[in-house]
XYZ file of C-alpha atoms in Angstrom:
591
model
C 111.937 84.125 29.488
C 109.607 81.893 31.365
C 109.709 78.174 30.932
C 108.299 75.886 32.667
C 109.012 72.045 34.514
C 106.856 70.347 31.921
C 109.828 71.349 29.645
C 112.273 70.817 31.834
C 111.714 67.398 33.221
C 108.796 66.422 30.869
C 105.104 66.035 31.673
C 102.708 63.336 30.400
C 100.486 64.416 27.916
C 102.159 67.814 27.235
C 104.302 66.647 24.161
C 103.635 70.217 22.508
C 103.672 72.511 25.612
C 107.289 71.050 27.247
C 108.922 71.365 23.523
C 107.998 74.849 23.746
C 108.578 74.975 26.561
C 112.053 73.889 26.572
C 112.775 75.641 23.536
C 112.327 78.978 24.918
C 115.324 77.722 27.295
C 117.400 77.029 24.299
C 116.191 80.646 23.137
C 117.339 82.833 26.050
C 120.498 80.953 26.933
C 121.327 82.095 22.871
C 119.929 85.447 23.747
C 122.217 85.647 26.353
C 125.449 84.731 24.670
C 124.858 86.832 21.816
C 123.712 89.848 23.620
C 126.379 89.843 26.371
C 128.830 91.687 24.070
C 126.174 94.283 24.323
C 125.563 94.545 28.369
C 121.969 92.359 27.577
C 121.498 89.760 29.970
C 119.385 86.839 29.423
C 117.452 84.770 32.345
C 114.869 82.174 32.386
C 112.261 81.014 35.193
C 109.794 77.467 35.671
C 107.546 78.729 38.130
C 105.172 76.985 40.071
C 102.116 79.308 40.271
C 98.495 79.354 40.593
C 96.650 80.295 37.538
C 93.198 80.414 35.705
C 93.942 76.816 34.269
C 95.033 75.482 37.967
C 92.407 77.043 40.027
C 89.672 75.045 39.183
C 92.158 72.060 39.552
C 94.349 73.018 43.266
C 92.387 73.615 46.286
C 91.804 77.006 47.591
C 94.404 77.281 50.895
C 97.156 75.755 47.856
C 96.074 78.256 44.965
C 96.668 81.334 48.113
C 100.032 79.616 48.435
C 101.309 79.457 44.782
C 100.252 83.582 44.114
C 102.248 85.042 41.411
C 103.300 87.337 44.299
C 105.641 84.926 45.035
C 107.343 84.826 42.067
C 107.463 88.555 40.771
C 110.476 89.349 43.193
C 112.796 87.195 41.249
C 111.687 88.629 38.251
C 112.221 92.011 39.016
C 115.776 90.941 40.953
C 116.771 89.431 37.287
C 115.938 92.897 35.296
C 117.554 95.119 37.790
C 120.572 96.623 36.376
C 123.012 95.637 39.272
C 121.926 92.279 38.668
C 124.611 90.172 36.946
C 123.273 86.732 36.499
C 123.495 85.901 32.979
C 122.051 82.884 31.009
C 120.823 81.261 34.535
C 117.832 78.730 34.743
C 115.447 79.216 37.896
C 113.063 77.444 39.455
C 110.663 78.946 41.746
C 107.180 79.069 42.992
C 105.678 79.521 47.056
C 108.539 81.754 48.148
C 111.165 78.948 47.275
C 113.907 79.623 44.443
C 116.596 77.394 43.635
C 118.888 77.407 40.445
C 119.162 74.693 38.180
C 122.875 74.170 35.950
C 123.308 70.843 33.683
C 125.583 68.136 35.479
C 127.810 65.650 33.563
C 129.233 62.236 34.311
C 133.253 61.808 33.762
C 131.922 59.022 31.266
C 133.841 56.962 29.253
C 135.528 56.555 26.163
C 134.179 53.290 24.427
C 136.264 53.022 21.446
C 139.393 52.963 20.395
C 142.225 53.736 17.763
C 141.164 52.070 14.349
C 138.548 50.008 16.122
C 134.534 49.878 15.479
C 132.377 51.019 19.146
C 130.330 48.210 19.724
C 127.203 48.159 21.955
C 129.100 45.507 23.508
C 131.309 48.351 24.617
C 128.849 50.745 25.642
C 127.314 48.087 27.880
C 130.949 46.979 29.425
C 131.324 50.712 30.807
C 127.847 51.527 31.530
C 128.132 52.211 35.191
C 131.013 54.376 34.597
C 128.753 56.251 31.871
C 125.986 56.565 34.602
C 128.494 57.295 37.604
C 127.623 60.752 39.305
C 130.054 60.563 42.348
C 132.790 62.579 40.491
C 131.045 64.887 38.133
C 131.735 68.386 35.756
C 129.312 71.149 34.994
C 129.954 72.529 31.620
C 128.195 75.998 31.204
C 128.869 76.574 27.160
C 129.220 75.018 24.308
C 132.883 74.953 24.231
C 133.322 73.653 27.153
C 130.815 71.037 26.031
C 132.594 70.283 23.114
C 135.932 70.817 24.453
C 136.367 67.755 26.043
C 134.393 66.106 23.470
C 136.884 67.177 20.830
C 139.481 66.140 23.354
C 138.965 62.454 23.396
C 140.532 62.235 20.062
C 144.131 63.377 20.795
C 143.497 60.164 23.713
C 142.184 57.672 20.774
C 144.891 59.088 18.845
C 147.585 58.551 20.975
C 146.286 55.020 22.079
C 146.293 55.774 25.652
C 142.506 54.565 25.301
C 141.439 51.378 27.717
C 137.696 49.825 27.031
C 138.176 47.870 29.968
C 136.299 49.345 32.633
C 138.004 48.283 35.610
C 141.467 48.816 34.186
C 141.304 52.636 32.591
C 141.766 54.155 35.916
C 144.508 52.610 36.840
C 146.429 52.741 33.877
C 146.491 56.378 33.042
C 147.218 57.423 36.925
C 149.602 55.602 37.293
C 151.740 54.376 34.649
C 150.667 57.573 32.891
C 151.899 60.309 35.483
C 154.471 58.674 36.942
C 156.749 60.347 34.451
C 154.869 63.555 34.319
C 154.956 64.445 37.752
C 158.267 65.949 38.738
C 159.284 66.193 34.975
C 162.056 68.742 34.213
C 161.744 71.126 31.223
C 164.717 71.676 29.329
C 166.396 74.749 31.058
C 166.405 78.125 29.227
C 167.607 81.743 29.567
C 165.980 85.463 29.617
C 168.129 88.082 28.442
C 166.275 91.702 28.383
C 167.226 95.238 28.495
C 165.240 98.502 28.930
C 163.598 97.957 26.386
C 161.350 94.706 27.135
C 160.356 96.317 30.155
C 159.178 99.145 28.505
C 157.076 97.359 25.885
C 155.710 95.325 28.655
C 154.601 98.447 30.716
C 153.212 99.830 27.975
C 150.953 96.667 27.018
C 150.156 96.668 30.816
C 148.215 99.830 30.783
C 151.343 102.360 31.706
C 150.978 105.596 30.330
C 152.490 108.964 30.062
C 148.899 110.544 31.525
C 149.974 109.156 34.685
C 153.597 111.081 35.283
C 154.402 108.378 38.075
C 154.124 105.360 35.384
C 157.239 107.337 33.959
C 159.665 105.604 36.093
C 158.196 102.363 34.144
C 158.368 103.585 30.601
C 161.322 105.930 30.245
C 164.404 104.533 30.641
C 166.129 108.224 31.265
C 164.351 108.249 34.599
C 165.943 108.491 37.604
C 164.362 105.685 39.076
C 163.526 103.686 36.420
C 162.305 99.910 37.254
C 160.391 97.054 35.859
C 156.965 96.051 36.753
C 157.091 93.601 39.368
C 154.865 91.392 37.164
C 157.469 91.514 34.044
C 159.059 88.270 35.660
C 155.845 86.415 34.368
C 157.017 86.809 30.855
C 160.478 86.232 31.214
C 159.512 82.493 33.122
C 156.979 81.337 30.071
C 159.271 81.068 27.575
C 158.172 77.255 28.195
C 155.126 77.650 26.415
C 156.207 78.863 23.168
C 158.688 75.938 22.725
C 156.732 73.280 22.314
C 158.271 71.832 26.014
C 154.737 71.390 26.928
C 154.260 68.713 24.215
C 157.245 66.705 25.064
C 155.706 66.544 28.695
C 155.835 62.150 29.345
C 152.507 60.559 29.853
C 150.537 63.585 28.559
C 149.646 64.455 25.235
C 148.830 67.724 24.965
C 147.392 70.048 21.983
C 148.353 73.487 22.006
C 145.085 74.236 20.586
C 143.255 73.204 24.177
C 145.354 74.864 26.825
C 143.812 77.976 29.265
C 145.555 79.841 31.392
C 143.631 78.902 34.768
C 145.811 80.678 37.789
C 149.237 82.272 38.167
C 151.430 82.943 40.686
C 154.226 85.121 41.312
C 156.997 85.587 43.599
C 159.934 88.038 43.791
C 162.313 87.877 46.262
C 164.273 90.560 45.244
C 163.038 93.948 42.781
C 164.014 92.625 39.118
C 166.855 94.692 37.969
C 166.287 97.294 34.802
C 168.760 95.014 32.458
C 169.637 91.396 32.925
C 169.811 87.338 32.302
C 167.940 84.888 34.561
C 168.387 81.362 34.033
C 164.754 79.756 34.102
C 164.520 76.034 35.646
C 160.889 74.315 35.324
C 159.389 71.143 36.151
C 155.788 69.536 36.482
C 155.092 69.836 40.174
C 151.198 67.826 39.705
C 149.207 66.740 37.465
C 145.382 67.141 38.626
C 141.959 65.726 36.997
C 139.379 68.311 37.351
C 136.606 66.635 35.681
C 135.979 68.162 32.233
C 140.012 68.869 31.848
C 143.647 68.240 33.084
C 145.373 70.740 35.672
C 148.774 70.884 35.184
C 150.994 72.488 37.780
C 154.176 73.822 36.778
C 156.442 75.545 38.755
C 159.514 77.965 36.991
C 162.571 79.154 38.877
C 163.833 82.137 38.023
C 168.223 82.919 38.692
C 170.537 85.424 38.010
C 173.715 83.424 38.026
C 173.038 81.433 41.399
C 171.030 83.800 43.293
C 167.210 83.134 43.075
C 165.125 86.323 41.560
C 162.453 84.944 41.440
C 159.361 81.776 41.776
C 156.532 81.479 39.125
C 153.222 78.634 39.489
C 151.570 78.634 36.099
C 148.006 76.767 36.375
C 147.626 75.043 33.162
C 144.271 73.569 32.089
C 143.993 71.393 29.165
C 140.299 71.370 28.069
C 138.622 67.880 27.807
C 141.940 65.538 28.905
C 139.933 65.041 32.540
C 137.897 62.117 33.728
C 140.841 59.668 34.346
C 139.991 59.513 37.897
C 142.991 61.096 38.931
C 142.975 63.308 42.690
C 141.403 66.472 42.195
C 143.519 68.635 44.651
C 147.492 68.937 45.693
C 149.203 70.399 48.693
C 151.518 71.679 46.070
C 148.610 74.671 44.570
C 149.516 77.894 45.665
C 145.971 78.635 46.626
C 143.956 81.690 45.834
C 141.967 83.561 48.791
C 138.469 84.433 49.316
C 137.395 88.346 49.022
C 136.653 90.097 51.956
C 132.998 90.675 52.895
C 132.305 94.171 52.627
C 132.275 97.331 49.930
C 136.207 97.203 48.513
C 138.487 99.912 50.241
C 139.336 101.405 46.585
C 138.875 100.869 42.913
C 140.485 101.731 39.920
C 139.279 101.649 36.057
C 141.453 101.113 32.493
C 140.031 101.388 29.555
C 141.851 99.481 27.805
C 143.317 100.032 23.434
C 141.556 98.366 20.898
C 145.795 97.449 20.389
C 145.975 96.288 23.811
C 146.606 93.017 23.007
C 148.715 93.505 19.870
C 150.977 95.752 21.815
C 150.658 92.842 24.351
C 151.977 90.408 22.501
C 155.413 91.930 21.517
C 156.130 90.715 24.918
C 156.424 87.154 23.876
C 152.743 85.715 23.714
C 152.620 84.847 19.980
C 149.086 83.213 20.617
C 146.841 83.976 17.410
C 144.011 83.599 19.409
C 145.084 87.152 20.405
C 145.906 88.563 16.829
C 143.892 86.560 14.416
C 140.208 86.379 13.731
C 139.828 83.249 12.175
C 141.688 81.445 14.679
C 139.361 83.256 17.217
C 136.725 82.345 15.416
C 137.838 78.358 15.474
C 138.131 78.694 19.406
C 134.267 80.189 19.727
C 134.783 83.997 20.419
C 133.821 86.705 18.373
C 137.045 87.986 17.763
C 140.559 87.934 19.122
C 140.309 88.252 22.968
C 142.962 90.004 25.283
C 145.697 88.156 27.074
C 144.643 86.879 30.974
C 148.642 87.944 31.527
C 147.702 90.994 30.471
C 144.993 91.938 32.479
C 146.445 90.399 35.253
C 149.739 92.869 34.593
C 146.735 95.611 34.853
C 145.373 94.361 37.763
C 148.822 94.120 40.073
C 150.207 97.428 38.571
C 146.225 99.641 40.031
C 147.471 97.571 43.667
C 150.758 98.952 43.342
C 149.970 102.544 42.525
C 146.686 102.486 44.898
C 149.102 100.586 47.876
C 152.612 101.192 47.287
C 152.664 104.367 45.655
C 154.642 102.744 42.530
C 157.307 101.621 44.792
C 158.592 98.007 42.929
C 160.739 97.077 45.706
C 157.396 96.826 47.689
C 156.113 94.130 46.005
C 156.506 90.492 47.197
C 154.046 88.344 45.355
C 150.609 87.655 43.831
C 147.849 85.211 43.058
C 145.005 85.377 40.482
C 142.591 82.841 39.137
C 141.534 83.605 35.483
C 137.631 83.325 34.867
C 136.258 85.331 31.906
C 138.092 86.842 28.638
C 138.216 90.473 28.126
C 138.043 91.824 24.831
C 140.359 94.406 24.016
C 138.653 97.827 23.906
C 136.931 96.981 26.976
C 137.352 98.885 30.981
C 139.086 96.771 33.175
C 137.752 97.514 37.159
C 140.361 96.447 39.964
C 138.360 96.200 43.206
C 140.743 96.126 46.409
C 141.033 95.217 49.882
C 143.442 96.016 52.665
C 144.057 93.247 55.196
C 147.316 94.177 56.943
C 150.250 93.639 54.054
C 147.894 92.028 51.831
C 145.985 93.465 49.544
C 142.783 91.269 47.992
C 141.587 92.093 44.831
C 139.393 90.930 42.250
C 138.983 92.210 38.605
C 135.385 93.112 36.369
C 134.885 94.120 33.075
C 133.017 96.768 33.616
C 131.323 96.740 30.065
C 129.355 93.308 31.422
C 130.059 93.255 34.923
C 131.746 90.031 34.740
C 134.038 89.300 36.914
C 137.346 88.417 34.829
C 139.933 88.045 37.348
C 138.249 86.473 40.932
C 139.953 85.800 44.522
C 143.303 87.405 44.426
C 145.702 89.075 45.955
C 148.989 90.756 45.742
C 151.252 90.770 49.155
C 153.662 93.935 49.767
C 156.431 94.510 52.299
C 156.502 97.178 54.359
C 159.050 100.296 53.576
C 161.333 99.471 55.805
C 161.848 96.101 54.649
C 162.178 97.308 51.289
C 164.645 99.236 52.135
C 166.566 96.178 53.978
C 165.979 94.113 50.688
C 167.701 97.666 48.112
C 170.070 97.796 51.209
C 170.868 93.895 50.782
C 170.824 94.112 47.290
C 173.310 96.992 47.354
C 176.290 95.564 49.352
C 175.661 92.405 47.727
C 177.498 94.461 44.760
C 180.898 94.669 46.380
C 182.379 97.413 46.420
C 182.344 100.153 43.724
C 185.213 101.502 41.775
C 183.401 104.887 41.317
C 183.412 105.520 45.650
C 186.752 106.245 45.431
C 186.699 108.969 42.252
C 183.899 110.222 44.066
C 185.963 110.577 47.123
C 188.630 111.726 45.536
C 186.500 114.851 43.793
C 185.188 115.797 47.157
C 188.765 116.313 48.244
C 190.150 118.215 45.632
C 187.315 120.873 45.269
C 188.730 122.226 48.409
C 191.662 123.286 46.736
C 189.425 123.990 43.283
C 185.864 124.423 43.725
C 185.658 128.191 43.407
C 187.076 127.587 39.585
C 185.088 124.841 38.698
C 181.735 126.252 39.687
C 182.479 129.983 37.831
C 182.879 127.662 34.566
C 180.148 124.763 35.467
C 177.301 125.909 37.349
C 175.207 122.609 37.944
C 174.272 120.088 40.353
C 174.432 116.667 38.921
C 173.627 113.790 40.733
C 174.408 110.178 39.309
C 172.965 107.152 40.199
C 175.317 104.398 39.912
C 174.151 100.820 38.716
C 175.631 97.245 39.434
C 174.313 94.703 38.224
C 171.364 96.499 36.696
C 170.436 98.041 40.191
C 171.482 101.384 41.444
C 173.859 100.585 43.947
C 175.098 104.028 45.255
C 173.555 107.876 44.827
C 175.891 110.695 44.767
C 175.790 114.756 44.148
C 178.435 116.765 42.644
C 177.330 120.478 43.257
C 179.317 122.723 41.334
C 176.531 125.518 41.708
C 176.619 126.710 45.285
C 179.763 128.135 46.887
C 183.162 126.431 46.328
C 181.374 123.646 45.217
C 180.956 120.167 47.123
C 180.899 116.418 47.050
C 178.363 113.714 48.771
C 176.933 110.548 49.004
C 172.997 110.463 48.404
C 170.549 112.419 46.565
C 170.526 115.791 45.515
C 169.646 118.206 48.812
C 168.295 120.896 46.521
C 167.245 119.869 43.318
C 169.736 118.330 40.266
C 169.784 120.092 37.058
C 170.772 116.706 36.016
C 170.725 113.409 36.757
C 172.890 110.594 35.272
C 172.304 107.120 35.459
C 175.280 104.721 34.229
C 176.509 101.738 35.866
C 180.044 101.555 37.830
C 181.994 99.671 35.053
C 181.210 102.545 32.124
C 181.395 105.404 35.119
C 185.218 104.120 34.817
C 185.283 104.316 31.433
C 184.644 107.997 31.266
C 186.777 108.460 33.580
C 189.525 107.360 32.170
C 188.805 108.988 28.794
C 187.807 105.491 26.724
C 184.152 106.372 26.225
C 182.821 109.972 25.455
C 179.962 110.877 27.294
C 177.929 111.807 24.763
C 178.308 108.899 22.413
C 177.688 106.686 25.849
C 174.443 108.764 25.995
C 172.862 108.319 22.632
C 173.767 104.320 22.083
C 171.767 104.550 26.110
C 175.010 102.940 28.347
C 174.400 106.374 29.787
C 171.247 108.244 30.454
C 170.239 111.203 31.783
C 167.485 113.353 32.853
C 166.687 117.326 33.316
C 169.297 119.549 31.626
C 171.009 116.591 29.273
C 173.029 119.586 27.722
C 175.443 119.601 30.616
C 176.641 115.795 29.834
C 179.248 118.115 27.656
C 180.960 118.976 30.754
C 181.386 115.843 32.172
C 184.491 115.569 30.286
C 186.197 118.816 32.097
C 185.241 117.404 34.818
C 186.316 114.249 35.154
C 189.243 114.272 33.074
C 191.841 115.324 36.061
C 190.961 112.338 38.048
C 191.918 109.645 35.427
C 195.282 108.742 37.042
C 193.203 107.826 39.958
């Protein structure tokens, strides 16, 4: 669209030509809302160029300098197809462009609770309604209205001042005071296999990929969570209404975005278990056209610390108190580097994605429910940032890591556009050292969705110091010593056992939802043989069951099979052999 200054700034005796003018603004920044679901981008320019109607006007050596040559570039830059700018307002004209964007006072609120506004009001806080030093530069109508609409949970809750020199003060400190360093009632996590699996699933993990197996099938041998799993089992918060009860804030439910998020594990999450959550508000942040509220969530299995979440919570429209605007406390996000990304990987993700998404404890109808998508100014129900950010981390980990969990030590992601389900999500990736930047597009739009983050993995070895760690942390295992004992007596035995058994099983054995210890019983090859550690062949079955139940069957109080099917023991490859295990373990229960 082209436009022009008259209707952007006004022009004196063009009353006709700058309403068009300006109109045809208003037209393409609709045009380019509405046709963005479709790929159609939208731009407009107010060029300054010599024309018919100017040259009789401008002097020659001006006229040469204002050539429509100069301002053909930009328009062919806007229609190319790797052009992304969307809904932008240019001006340009002599080989200059610059881009313009609306700007916005903090203002003031004038009125309050059960009161009449009074120009006498308006007047009072007039230089705060005219004060550009601390600004916000809303690019949509909701976020226009957004803080608009929030100035009446403030009027409602009374926390209003009309006294100009006094708001300030009154709502950063008295305010936050109690906010800042509030604790959220405690609360506790309890998952099994299940939960991770639904998770992986609404993550993107699929059986087309066999190494996103170990993720969603709890009979493999090295089954694990997703790193990023802990995210949902430290937001618990924000389905209890704990956010409300915050003091000093008042906070609708109805107005909260997820803005970053921030995750660390300090040691692989095991495949079952309990963490006690502890949160609290480490700042409270005024970023113009809405509140930032930092809250940090710590994550324990009975005292031991699993792991460290930041959630970045922006309430829309509660800004403009004149609070600080940054903390030492952010976990910050980090710039891309510059050059073509090292790799890429693409999910197209379910027109389900997000209802599948949600079983993981993200009720939010804005993901589920039209109408209430509808009320929040999107077309339809939109997908879960947590959800493409679990997308995002798990294409790092397969393109970096090779799957390995126990690689992963933490990540960062700032949220910037919604994704609507259906759509490809593009991961774009760096390699700096043990860090691995990444940012996020839909490729549908080219928008970037997810912008300056990263995910930081250990190296193998030091995984293997932190399974090694985690392993003798377990104690020692009841099951060593049967195992020990078996290896002995198939000396005197093995030739017997292996005519009737003819298998190699090896057994993984769990503590604590880990797998603390690997061992192979080979009752295939010779007189049969007993070791610590994987399979040196291949298995013709493998058995996972933790050290406590291992006991069990041992000493004949829980069948195999029944341990099998209610999933206290699981097994991969030839499961039909689990009908041995009693023959041959049920010698070594006086152990």
């Amino acid at each position: 669209m082209t436009s022009s200054a008259s209707g952007i700034y006004g022009n004196f005796g063009q009353a006709n030509y700058g309403a068009a003018k300006l109109g045809l603004l208003g037209l393409s920044n609709t045009l380019a809302v509405e046709g963005r679901k479709n790929n159609i981008h939208c731009n407009t320019i107010a060029p300054t160029a010599g024309s018919r109607m100017t040259k009789t006007i401008l002097p020659e050596d001006v006229l040469e300098g204002l050539k429509p040559d100069y301002v053909a570039p930009l328009v062919l830059w806007l229609c190319h197809e790797s052009c992304e700018e969307n809904g932008s307002l240019f001006e340009v004209g002599a080989g200059w462009i610059g881009k313009l964007r609306w700007e916005r006072t903090l203002g003031a609120i004038v009125r309050q609770k059960n009161q009449p506004m009074t120009p006498e009001a308006v007047k009072a806080n007039w230089a705060k309604i005219c004060d550009f030093d601390n600004t916000s530069t809303p690019q949509s109508v909701q976020e226009s209205t957004g803080s608009i609409i929030g100035v009446l949970s403030k009027i409602d809750s009374g926390g209003v001042s009309t006294n100009h020199t006094s708001h300030t003060a009154s709502t950063t400190t008295s305010g936050f005071d109690g906010a800042i360093g509030h604790q959220l009632p405690p609360f506790s996590s309890a998952y099994t296999e299940l939960e991770a699996i639904m998770y992986a699933l609404g993550v993107g993990a699929s059986v087309k990929d066999p190494k996103d197996l170990k993720f969603i099938y709890e009979g493999s041998s090295d089954f694990t969570c997703l790193p990023t799993f802990a995210v949902t089992l430290a937001q618990k918060f924000m389905a209890s209404g704990a956010l409300a009860e915050i003091p000093g804030l008042s906070i609708s439910l109805a107005k909260i975005l997820h803005g970053e998020q921030y995750l660390e594990l300090y040691k692989p999450l095991p495949r079952t278990g309990k963490l006690r959550c502890e949160a609290h508000v480490a700042d409270v942040l005024d970023k113009g056209s809405g509140l930032l509220i930092l809250l940090d969530v710590y994550s324990y299995s009975e005292k031991e610390l699993v792991c460290y979440n930041q959630f970045s919570i922006f309430v829309v429209g509660s800004g403009g108190f004149g609070g600080k605007r940054s903390s030492d406390k952010v976990k910050e996000v980090a710039a891309i580097p510059n050059r073509p990304p090292d790799a890429v990987l693409t999910d197209t993700t379910s027109l389900n994605q997000a209802a599948l998404y949600r079983l993981s404890g993200d009720w939010n109808p804005l993901h589920i429910d039209p109408n209430f998508a509808n009320l929040a100014g999107f077309d339809k129900p939109i997908l879960h940032g947590l959800c493409t950010f679990g997308f995002s981390a798990r294409h790092v980990l397969k393109q970096f890591a090779d799957n390995d969990a126990s690689r992963f030590k933490a990540v960062k992601v700032r949220f910037v556009k919604p994704v609507y389900p259906g759509q490809t999500l593009q991961t774009e990736m760096w390699k700096e050292g043990n860090r691995i930047h990444f940012q996020t597009k839909n490729e549908e739009t080219g928008d970037i969705v997810i912008s300056n983050a990263y995910v930081d993995l250990v190296t193998t070895s030091e995984a293997s110091d932190i399974s090694a760690q985690t392993t003798s942390e377990g104690g020692e295992l009841q099951s060593t010593l049967v195992f020990e004992e078996i290896s002995r007596r198939l000396k005197d035995v093995g030739h017997e056992v292996v005519k009737k058994v003819k298998a190699v099983f090896e057994w993984h054995i769990t503590k604590g939802g880990n797998v603390a210890a690997k061992w192979t019983i080979d009752l295939k090859n010779g007189s049969g043989k007993t070791y610590q550690g994987p399979a040196k062949g291949s298995a013709d079955i493998t058995i996972i069951i933790s050290d406590e139940d291992f006991m069990q069957v041992v000493l004949g109080k829980l069948d195999p099979q029944k341990a099998f099917f209610n999933g206290r023991l699981k097994a991969t490859g030839n499961i039909l052999l689990s009908q041995k295990l009693q023959m041959i373990l049920k010698d070594y229960a006086k152990l």
